[in-house]
Short mmCIF file of C-alpha atoms and ligand atoms in Angstrom, two decimals:
data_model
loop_
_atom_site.label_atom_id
_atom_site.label_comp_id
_atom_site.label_asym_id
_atom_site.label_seq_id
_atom_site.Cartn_x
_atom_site.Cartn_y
_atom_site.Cartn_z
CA UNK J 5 2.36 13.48 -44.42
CA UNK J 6 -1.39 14.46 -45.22
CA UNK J 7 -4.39 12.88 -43.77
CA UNK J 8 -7.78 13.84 -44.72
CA UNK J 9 -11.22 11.65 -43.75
CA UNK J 10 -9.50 9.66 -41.19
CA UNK J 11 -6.81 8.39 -44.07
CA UNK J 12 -3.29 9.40 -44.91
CA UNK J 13 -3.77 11.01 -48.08
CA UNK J 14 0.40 11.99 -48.98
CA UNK J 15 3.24 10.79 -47.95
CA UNK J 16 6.46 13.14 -48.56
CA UNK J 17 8.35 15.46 -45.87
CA UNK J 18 6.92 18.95 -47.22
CA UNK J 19 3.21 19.00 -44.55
CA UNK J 20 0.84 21.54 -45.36
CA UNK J 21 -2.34 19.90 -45.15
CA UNK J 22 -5.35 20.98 -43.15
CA UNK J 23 -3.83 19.26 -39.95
CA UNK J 24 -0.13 19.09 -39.31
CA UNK J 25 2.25 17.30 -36.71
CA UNK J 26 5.33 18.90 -35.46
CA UNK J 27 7.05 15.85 -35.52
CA UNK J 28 10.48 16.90 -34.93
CA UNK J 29 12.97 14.77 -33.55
CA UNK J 30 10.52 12.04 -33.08
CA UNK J 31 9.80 8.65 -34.91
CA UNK J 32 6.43 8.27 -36.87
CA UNK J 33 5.46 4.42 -36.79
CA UNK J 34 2.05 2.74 -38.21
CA UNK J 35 -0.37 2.21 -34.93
CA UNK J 36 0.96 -0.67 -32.80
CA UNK J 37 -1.47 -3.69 -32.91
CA UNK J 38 -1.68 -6.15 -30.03
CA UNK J 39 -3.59 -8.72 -30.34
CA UNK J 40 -3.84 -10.26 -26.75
CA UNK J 41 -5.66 -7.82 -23.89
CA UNK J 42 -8.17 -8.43 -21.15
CA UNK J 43 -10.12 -5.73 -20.45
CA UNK J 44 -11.69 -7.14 -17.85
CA UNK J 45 -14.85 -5.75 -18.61
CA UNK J 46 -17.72 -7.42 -18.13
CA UNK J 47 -17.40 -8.34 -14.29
CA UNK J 48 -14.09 -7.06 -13.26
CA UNK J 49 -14.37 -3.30 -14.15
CA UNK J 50 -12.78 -2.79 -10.69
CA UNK J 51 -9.63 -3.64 -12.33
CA UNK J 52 -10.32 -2.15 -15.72
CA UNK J 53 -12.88 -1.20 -18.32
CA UNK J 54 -12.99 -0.31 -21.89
CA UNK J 55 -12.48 3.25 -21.36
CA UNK J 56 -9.65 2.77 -19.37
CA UNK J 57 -8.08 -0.10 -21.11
CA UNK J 58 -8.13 1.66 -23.95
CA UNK J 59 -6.17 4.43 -22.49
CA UNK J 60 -3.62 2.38 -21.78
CA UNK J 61 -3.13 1.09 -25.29
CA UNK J 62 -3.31 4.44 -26.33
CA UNK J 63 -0.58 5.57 -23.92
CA UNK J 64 1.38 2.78 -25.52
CA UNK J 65 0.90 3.41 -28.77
CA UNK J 66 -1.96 0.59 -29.91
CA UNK J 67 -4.20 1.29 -32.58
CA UNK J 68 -5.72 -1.57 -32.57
CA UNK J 69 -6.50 -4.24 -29.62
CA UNK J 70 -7.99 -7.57 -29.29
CA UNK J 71 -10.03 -8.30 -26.18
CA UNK J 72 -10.61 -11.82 -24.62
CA UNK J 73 -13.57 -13.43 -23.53
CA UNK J 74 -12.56 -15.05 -20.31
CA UNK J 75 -14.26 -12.33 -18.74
CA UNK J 76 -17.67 -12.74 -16.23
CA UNK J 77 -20.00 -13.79 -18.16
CA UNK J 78 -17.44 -15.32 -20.26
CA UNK J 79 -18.27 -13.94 -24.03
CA UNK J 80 -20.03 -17.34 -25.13
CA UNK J 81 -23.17 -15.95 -26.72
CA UNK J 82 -24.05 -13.59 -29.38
CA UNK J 83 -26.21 -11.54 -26.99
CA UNK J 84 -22.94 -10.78 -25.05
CA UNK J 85 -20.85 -10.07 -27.88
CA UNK J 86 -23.42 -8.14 -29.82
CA UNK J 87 -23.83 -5.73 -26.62
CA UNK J 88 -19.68 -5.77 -26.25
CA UNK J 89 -19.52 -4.83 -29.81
CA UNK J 90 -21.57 -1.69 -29.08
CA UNK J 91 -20.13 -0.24 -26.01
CA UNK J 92 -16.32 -0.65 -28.23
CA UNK J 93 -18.05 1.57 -30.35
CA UNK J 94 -18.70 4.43 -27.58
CA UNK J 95 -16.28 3.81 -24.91
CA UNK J 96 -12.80 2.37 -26.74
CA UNK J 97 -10.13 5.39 -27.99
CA UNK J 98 -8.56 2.62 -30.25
CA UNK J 99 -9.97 0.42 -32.72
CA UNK J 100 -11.31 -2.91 -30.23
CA UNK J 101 -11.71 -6.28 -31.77
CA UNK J 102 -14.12 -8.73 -29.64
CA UNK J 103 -13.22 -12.14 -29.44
CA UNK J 104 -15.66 -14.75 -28.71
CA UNK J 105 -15.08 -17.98 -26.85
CA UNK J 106 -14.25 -21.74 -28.44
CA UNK J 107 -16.21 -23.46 -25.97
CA UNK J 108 -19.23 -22.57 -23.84
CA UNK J 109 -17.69 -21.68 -20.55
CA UNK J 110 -14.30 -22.17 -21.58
CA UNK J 111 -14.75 -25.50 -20.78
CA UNK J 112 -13.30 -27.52 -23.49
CA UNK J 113 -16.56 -29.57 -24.07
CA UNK J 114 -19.37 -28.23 -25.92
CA UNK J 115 -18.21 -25.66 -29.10
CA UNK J 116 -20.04 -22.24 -29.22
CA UNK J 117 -22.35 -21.40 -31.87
CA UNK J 118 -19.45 -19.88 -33.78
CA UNK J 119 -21.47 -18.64 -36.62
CA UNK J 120 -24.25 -16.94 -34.83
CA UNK J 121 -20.97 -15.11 -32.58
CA UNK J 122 -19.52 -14.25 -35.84
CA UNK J 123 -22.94 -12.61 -36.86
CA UNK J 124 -22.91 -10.91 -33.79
CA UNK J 125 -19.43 -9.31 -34.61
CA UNK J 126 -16.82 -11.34 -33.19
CA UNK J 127 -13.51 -11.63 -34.76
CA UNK J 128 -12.09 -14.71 -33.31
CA UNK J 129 -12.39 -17.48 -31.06
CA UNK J 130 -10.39 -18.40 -28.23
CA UNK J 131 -10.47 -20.18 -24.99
CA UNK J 132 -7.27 -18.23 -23.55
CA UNK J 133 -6.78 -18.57 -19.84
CA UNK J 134 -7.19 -22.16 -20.34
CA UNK J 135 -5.63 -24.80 -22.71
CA UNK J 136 -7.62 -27.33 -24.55
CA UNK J 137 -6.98 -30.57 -23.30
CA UNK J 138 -8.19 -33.43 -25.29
CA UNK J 139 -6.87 -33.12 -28.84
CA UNK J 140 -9.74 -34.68 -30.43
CA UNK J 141 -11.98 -31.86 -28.55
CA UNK J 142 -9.63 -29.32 -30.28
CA UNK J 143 -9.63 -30.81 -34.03
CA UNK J 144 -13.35 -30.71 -34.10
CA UNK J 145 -12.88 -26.48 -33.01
CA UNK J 146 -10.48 -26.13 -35.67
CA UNK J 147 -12.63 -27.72 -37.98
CA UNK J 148 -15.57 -25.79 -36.66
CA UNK J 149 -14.03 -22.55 -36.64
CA UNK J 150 -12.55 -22.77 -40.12
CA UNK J 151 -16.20 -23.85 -41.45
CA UNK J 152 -16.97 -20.56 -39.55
CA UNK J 153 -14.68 -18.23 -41.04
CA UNK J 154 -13.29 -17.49 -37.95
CA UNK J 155 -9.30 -17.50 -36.64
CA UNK J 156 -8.40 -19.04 -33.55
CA UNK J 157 -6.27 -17.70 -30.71
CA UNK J 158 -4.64 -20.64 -28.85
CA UNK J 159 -3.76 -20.56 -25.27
CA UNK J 160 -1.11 -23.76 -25.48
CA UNK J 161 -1.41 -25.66 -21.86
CA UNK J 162 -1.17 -29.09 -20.55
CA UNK J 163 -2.89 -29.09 -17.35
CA UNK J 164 -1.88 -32.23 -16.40
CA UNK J 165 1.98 -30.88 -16.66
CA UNK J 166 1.30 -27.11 -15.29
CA UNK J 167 0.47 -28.08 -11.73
CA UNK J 168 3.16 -25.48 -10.12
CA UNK J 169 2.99 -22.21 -10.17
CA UNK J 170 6.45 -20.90 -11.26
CA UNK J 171 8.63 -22.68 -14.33
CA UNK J 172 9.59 -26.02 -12.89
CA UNK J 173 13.68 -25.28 -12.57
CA UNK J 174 16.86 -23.62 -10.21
CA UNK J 175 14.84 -20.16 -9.74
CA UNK J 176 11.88 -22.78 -8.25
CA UNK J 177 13.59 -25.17 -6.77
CA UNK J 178 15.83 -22.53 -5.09
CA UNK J 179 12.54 -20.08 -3.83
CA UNK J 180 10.91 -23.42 -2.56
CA UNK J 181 7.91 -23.04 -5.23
CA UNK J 182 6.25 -25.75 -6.95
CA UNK J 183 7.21 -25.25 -10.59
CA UNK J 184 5.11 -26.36 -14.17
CA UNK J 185 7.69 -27.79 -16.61
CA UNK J 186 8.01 -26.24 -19.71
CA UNK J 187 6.83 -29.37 -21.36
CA UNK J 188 3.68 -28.33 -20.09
CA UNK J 189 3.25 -25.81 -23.35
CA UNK J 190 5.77 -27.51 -25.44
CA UNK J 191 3.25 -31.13 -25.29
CA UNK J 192 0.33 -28.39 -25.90
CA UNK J 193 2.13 -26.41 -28.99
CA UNK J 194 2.74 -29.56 -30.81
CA UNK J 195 -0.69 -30.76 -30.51
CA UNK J 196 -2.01 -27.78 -31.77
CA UNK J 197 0.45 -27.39 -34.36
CA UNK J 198 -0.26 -30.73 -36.12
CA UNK J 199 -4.12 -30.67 -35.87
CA UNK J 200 -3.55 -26.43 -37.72
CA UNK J 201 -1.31 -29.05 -40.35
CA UNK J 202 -4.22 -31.29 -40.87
CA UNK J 203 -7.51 -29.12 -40.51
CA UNK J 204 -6.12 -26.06 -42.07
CA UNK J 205 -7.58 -24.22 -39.71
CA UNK J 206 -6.09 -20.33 -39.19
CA UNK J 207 -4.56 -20.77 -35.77
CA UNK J 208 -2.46 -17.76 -33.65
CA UNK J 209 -0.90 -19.17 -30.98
CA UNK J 210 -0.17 -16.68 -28.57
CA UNK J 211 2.45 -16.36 -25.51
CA UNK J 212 5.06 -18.86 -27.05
CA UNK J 213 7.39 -18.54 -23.98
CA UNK J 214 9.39 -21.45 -24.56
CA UNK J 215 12.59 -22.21 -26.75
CA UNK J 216 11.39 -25.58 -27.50
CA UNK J 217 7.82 -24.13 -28.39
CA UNK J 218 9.36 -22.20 -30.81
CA UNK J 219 11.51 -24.49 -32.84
CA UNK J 220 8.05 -26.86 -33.22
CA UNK J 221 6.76 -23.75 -34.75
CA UNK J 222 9.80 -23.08 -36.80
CA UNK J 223 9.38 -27.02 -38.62
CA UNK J 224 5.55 -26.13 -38.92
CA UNK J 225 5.98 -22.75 -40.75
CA UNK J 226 4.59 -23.24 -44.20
CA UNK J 227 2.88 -26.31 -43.41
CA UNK J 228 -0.16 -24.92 -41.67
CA UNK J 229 -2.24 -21.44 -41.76
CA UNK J 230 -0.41 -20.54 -38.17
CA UNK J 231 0.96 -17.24 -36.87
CA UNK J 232 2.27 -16.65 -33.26
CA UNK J 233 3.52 -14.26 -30.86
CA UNK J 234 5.14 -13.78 -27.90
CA UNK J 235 4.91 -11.04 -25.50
CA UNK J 236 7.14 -8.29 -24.09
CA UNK J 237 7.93 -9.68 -20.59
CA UNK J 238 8.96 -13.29 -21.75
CA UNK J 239 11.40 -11.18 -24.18
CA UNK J 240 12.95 -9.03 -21.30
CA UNK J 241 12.08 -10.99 -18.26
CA UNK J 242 13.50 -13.92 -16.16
CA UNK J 243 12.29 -16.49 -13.38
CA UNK J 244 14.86 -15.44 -11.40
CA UNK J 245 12.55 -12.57 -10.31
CA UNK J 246 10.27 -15.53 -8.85
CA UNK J 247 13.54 -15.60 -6.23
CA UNK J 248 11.53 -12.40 -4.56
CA UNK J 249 8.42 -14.36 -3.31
CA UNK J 250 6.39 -11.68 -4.75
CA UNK J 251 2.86 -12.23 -6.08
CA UNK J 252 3.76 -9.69 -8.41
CA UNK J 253 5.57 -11.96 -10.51
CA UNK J 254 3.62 -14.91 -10.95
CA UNK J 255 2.43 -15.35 -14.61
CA UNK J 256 1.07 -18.02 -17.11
CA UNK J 257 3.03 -19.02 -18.44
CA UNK J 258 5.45 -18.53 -15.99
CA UNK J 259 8.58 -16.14 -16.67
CA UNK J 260 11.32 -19.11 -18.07
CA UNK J 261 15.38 -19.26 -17.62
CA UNK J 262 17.68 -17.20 -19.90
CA UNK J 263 17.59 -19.95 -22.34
CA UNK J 264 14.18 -19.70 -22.77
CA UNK J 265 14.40 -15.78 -22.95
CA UNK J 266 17.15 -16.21 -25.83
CA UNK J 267 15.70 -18.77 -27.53
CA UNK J 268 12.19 -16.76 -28.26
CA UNK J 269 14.02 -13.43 -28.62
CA UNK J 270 16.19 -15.38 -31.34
CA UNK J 271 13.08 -16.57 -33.17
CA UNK J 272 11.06 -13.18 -33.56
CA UNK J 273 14.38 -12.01 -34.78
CA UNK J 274 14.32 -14.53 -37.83
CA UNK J 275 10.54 -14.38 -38.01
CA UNK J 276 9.75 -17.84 -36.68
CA UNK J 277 7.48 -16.03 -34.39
CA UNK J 278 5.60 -13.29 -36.10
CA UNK J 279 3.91 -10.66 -33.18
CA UNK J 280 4.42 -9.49 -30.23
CA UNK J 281 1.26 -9.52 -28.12
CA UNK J 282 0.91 -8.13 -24.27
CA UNK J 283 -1.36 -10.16 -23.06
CA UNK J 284 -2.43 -7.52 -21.17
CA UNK J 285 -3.49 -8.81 -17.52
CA UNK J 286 -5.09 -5.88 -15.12
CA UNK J 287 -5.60 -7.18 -11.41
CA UNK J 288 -6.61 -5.26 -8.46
CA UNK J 289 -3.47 -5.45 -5.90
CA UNK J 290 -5.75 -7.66 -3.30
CA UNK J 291 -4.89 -10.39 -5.80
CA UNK J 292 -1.18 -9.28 -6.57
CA UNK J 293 -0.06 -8.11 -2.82
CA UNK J 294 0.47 -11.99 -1.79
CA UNK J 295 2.88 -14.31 -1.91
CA UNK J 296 3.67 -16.15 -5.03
CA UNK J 297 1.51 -19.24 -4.92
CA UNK J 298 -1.55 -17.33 -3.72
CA UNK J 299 -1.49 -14.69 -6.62
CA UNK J 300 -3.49 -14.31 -9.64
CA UNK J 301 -1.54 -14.81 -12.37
CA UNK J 302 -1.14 -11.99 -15.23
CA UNK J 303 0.92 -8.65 -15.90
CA UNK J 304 -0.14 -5.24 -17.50
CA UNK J 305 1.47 -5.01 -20.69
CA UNK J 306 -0.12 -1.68 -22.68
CA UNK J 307 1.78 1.07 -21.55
CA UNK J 308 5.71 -0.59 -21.11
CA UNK J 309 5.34 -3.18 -24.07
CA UNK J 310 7.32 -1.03 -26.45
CA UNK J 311 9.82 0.96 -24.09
CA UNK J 312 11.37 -2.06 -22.20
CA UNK J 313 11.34 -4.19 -26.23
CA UNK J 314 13.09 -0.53 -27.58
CA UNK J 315 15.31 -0.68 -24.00
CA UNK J 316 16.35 -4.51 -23.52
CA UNK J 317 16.78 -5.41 -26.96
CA UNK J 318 16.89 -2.78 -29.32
CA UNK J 319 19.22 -0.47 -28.05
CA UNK J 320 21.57 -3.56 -26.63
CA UNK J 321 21.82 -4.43 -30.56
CA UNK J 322 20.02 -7.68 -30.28
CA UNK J 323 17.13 -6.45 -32.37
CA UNK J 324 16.66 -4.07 -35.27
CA UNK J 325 13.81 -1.53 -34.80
CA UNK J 326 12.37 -2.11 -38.24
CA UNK J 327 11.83 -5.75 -36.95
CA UNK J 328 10.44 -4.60 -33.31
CA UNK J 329 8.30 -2.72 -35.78
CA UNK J 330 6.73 -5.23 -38.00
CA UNK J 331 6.07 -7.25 -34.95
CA UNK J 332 4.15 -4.95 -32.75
CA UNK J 333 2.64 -3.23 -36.00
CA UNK J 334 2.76 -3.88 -39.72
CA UNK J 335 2.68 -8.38 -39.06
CA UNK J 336 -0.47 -8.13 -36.87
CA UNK J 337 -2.06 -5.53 -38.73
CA UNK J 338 -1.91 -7.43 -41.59
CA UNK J 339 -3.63 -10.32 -39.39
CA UNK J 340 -6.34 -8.20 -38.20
CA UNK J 341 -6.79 -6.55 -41.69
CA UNK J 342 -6.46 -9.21 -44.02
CA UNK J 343 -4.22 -7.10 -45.99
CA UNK J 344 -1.35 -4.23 -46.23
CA UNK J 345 -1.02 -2.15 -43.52
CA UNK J 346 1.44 0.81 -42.57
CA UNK J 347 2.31 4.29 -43.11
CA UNK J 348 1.32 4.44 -47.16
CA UNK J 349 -1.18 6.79 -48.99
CA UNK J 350 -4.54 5.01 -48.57
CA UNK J 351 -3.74 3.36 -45.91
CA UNK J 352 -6.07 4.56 -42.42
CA UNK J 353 -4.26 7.03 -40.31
CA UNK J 354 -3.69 4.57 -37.74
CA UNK J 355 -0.09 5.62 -36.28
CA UNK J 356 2.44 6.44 -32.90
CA UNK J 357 4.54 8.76 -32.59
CA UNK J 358 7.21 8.06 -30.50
CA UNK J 359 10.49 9.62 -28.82
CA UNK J 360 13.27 7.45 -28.82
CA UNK J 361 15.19 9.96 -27.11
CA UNK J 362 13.35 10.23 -23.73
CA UNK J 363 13.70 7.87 -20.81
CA UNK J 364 10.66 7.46 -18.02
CA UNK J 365 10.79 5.34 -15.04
CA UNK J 366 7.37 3.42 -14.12
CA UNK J 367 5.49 4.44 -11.79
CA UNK J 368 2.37 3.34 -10.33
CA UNK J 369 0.77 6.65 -10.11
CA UNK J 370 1.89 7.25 -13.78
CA UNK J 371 0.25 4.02 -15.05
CA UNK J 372 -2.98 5.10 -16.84
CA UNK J 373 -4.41 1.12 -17.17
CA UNK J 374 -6.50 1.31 -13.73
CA UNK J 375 -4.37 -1.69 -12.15
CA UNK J 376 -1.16 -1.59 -11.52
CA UNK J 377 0.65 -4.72 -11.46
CA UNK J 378 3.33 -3.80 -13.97
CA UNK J 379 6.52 -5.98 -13.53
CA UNK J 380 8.48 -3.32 -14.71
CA UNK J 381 7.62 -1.09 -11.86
CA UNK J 382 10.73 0.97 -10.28
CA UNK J 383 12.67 0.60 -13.85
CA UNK J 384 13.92 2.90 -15.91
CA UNK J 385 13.22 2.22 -19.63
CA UNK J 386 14.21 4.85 -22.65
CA UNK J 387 11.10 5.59 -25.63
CA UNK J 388 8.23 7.68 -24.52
CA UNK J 389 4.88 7.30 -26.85
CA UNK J 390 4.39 11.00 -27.68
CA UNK J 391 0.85 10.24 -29.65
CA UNK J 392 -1.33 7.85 -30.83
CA UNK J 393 -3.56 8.62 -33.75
CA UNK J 394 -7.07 6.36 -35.05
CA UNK J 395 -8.31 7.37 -37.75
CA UNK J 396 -7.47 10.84 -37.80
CA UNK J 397 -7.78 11.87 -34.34
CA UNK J 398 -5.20 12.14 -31.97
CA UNK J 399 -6.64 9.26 -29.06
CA UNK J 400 -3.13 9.93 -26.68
CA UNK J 401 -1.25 13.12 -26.80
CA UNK J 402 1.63 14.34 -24.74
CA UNK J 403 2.59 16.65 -27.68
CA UNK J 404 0.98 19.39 -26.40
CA UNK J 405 0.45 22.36 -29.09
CA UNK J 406 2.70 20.98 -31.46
CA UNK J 407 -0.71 19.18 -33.11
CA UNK J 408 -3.19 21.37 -34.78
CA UNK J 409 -5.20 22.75 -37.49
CA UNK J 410 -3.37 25.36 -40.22
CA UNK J 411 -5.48 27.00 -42.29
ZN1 LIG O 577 -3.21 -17.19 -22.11
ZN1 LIG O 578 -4.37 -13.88 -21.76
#
């Protein structure tokens, strides 16, 4: 492969181009897009920034990230996503896409002056964190955002249903925790998915955890503008790890039984769902070292989001890894882009290498993301991202020598 002004130039196996990679042995994949991270930054850079958030997709193997705007101020005005949009430009290693909110505050009441953010350089709207709860509130935001030109990222939530703090079921009852039904998205998801039917809006709905959630999205395939995704750790993950007490564990939405797990796993297979997206949660361990009910609710997702997919389901046989591909690169890519995307000549020398060989436990001192309130912490999971290149440049390297110039 050749790549020359930031693009790959040649495709082919002979490399004698101006800069090579040594790429033996490993697997050369286009640049892992996730379209779900919080950064944190402004107002929480205690827990994580854009340099260091950045990192972390970098060390996962994300070329491109998506960052929400339920940060402090919450990213309701141009002025705030105008400034945003510059520091991306100086402090991110991977290409950062700002996302602006739906409503001011997150509120769910007055809509943001979506075409003044858009100006500013935002790429979507979204009120994730929180779920929209009257639906007439949300059809005029669909309607607003498509006059905008703007996609949506939908945070599916009844909060009239999700009043626990665990999935409502055995693991709950059994720990003694209140529990949110998983009604509580499915009611949510169906709303959303029939006002994306009748506005035509372009809707991603993001974090379908549910097996229920996505069969509604299954009937609505083709009959709306809507993409979805789920993320790693409601792929790989249970609620019977709520059984531990630990604050660690508590996430929204909540980690759902085995049927749950199956059920989404079984619909990115077929392509009912189309991403996976990490929803990327950094919090400082004075809001994760608690018990269950008093935690904050969110995991890191970067740096394991690919090693325990590649662990739990590819190498068990449950999932190809040219479909684990498409849905943590080529399907978003193509949502972020607008159009092809992938290793081709032309195409921006956005890739990760990656050595499906290698197995690495995680570790907190390991973790470059500057929280550390990884679920997968302690376990052993096989695929190690070697290198991360955007644009050209190598943004993550544990390659060593083996990249460099030749004359
Ligand atoms: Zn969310
Ligand atoms: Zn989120």
């Amino acid at each position: 492969m050749r790549l020359s002004a930031g693009r790959v130039t040649e495709v082919g196996k002979n490399l004698q181009g101006t800069r090579y990679l040594d790429a033996d042995g490993l697997h050369l994949f286009p640049g892992f897009v996730d379209v779900h991270a919080h950064w944190r930054t402004p107002g929480r850079e205690d827990e994580e920034t854009i340099e260091t958030g950045s990192a972390a997709a970098a060390a996962g193997g994300f070329t491109s990230v998506v960052m929400m705007p339920n940060t402090d101020p919450v990213v309701d005005k141009p002025v705030i996503v105008s400034g945003l949009v510059r520091r991306v430009e100086k402090e991110s290693r991977v290409r950062a896409y700002v996302s602006a909110a739906l409503h001011e505050g997150l509120k769910g009441e007055r809509l943001t002056e979506m075409r003044l953010l858009k100006d500013a350089g935002a790429f979507c709207v979204s009120d994730d964190g929180l779920g929209t709860q009257k639906a007439g509130v949300l059809r005029n935001a669909m309607l607003y955002a498509k006059s905008a030109g703007l996609p949506i990222i939908l945070h599916c939530e009844d909060h009239t249903l999700a009043t626990g703090v665990v999935n409502d079921g055995i693991a709950a009852a059994l720990a003694g925790l209140p529990g949110s039904p998983g009604s509580a998205e499915d009611v949510a998801t169906a709303t959303a998915l029939v006002l994306a039917t009748e506005t035509g809006a372009k809707v991603h709905i993001t974090h379908v955890s549910t097996a229920l959630s996505a069969a509604l999205v299954g009937f609505f395939k083709g009959r709306a503008d809507i993409t979805t995704d789920t993320t790693p750790h409601h792929l790989t993950l249970t609620d019977e790890l709520v059984s531990t007490l630990e604050g660690l564990y508590r996430v929204n939405p909540p980690l759902r039984p085995d049927e749950d797990r199956v059920g989404v796993g079984d619909a990115l297979k077929s392509g009912i769902l189309d991403f996976v997206a990490t929803d990327h949660a950094p919090h400082a361990a004075s809001e994760k070292d608690l018990p269950l009910e008093e935690a904050a609710p969110g995991f890191l997702g970067h740096e394991t989001a690919f090693p325990a997919l590649y662990t739990e389901l590819v190498r068990s046989g449950k999932l190809s890894l040219s479909r684990l591909v498409e849905a943590m690169a080529s399907a978003p890519g193509r949502w972020i882009g607008g159009g092809a995307y992938g290793v081709s000549a032309g195409a921006p020398a956005d890739l990760t290498l990656v050595d499906l060989s290698d197995e690495w436990t995680v570790r907190e001192d390991a973790l470059v993301s500057r929280s550390s309130n990884s679920p997968y912490l302690g376990r052993k999971l096989a695929a190690r991202i070697v290198g991360t290149i955007v644009g050209g440049e190598l943004v993550h390297n544990e390659l060593g020598a083996k990249f460099g110039a030749r004359g």
